[in-house]
């Protein structure tokens, strides 16, 4: 069982990362049943992490592109 708080969400993400490394996966697809309201906080947390990841990846790609063109 996962607690519906930041610590619980971090535990889920760490579990995802462990599985990704163990099985050499490149992508993770998260599915959840939305019959109640408990899933909403987790969805917002995962969206936040995704935005941070995408932002960091975009910034890294831009830095590399600038280095290659200069």
PDB file of C-alpha atoms in Angstrom:
ATOM      1  CA  UNK A   1       0.000   0.000   0.000  1.00  0.00           C
ATOM      2  CA  UNK A   2       1.202   3.478  -0.844  1.00  0.00           C
ATOM      3  CA  UNK A   3       0.556   6.457   1.366  1.00  0.00           C
ATOM      4  CA  UNK A   4      -1.230   9.343  -0.338  1.00  0.00           C
ATOM      5  CA  UNK A   5       1.511  11.865   0.451  1.00  0.00           C
ATOM      6  CA  UNK A   6       4.885  13.035  -0.865  1.00  0.00           C
ATOM      7  CA  UNK A   7       6.779  10.183   0.791  1.00  0.00           C
ATOM      8  CA  UNK A   8       4.424   7.617  -0.735  1.00  0.00           C
ATOM      9  CA  UNK A   9       4.752   9.192  -4.183  1.00  0.00           C
ATOM     10  CA  UNK A  10       8.546   9.219  -3.897  1.00  0.00           C
ATOM     11  CA  UNK A  11       8.422   5.521  -2.947  1.00  0.00           C
ATOM     12  CA  UNK A  12       6.430   4.752  -6.103  1.00  0.00           C
ATOM     13  CA  UNK A  13       8.870   6.680  -8.299  1.00  0.00           C
ATOM     14  CA  UNK A  14      11.821   4.897  -6.674  1.00  0.00           C
ATOM     15  CA  UNK A  15      10.077   1.581  -7.336  1.00  0.00           C
ATOM     16  CA  UNK A  16       9.616   2.573 -11.000  1.00  0.00           C
ATOM     17  CA  UNK A  17      13.305   3.475 -11.235  1.00  0.00           C
ATOM     18  CA  UNK A  18      14.348   0.156  -9.705  1.00  0.00           C
ATOM     19  CA  UNK A  19      12.248  -1.792 -12.212  1.00  0.00           C
ATOM     20  CA  UNK A  20      13.549   0.321 -15.103  1.00  0.00           C
ATOM     21  CA  UNK A  21      17.161  -0.392 -14.138  1.00  0.00           C
ATOM     22  CA  UNK A  22      16.608  -4.099 -13.441  1.00  0.00           C
ATOM     23  CA  UNK A  23      14.887  -4.740 -16.769  1.00  0.00           C
ATOM     24  CA  UNK A  24      16.628  -2.053 -18.846  1.00  0.00           C
ATOM     25  CA  UNK A  25      13.326  -0.444 -19.807  1.00  0.00           C
ATOM     26  CA  UNK A  26      13.346   2.893 -21.598  1.00  0.00           C
ATOM     27  CA  UNK A  27       9.727   3.912 -20.904  1.00  0.00           C
ATOM     28  CA  UNK A  28       7.190   3.513 -18.147  1.00  0.00           C
ATOM     29  CA  UNK A  29       3.460   3.650 -18.646  1.00  0.00           C
ATOM     30  CA  UNK A  30       1.500   4.331 -15.464  1.00  0.00           C
ATOM     31  CA  UNK A  31      -2.131   3.341 -15.276  1.00  0.00           C
ATOM     32  CA  UNK A  32      -4.475   3.784 -12.373  1.00  0.00           C
ATOM     33  CA  UNK A  33      -8.132   3.413 -11.614  1.00  0.00           C
ATOM     34  CA  UNK A  34      -9.814   6.774 -11.180  1.00  0.00           C
ATOM     35  CA  UNK A  35     -12.925   5.712  -9.303  1.00  0.00           C
ATOM     36  CA  UNK A  36     -12.140   7.807  -6.236  1.00  0.00           C
ATOM     37  CA  UNK A  37     -10.110  10.930  -5.559  1.00  0.00           C
ATOM     38  CA  UNK A  38      -6.958   9.332  -4.123  1.00  0.00           C
ATOM     39  CA  UNK A  39      -5.246   9.133  -7.504  1.00  0.00           C
ATOM     40  CA  UNK A  40      -5.408  12.880  -8.193  1.00  0.00           C
ATOM     41  CA  UNK A  41      -2.471  13.886  -5.979  1.00  0.00           C
ATOM     42  CA  UNK A  42      -0.271  11.176  -7.476  1.00  0.00           C
ATOM     43  CA  UNK A  43      -1.169  12.268 -11.023  1.00  0.00           C
ATOM     44  CA  UNK A  44      -0.239  15.865 -10.228  1.00  0.00           C
ATOM     45  CA  UNK A  45       3.052  14.741  -8.668  1.00  0.00           C
ATOM     46  CA  UNK A  46       3.942  12.583 -11.689  1.00  0.00           C
ATOM     47  CA  UNK A  47       3.055  15.416 -14.087  1.00  0.00           C
ATOM     48  CA  UNK A  48       5.336  17.715 -12.080  1.00  0.00           C
ATOM     49  CA  UNK A  49       8.216  15.228 -12.329  1.00  0.00           C
ATOM     50  CA  UNK A  50       7.630  14.795 -16.054  1.00  0.00           C
ATOM     51  CA  UNK A  51       7.720  18.557 -16.640  1.00  0.00           C
ATOM     52  CA  UNK A  52      10.966  18.811 -14.656  1.00  0.00           C
ATOM     53  CA  UNK A  53      12.474  15.909 -16.607  1.00  0.00           C
ATOM     54  CA  UNK A  54      11.405  17.297 -19.976  1.00  0.00           C
ATOM     55  CA  UNK A  55      12.645  20.758 -19.064  1.00  0.00           C
ATOM     56  CA  UNK A  56      16.048  19.418 -18.006  1.00  0.00           C
ATOM     57  CA  UNK A  57      16.306  17.274 -21.144  1.00  0.00           C
ATOM     58  CA  UNK A  58      15.423  20.232 -23.366  1.00  0.00           C
ATOM     59  CA  UNK A  59      17.962  22.463 -21.633  1.00  0.00           C
ATOM     60  CA  UNK A  60      20.656  19.789 -22.018  1.00  0.00           C
ATOM     61  CA  UNK A  61      19.840  19.320 -25.713  1.00  0.00           C
ATOM     62  CA  UNK A  62      20.019  23.098 -26.277  1.00  0.00           C
ATOM     63  CA  UNK A  63      23.408  23.315 -24.536  1.00  0.00           C
ATOM     64  CA  UNK A  64      24.804  20.475 -26.650  1.00  0.00           C
ATOM     65  CA  UNK A  65      23.395  22.073 -29.817  1.00  0.00           C
ATOM     66  CA  UNK A  66      25.027  25.385 -28.986  1.00  0.00           C
ATOM     67  CA  UNK A  67      28.355  23.650 -28.331  1.00  0.00           C
ATOM     68  CA  UNK A  68      28.202  21.885 -31.689  1.00  0.00           C
ATOM     69  CA  UNK A  69      27.456  25.077 -33.620  1.00  0.00           C
ATOM     70  CA  UNK A  70      30.163  27.222 -31.975  1.00  0.00           C
TER      71      UNK A  70
END
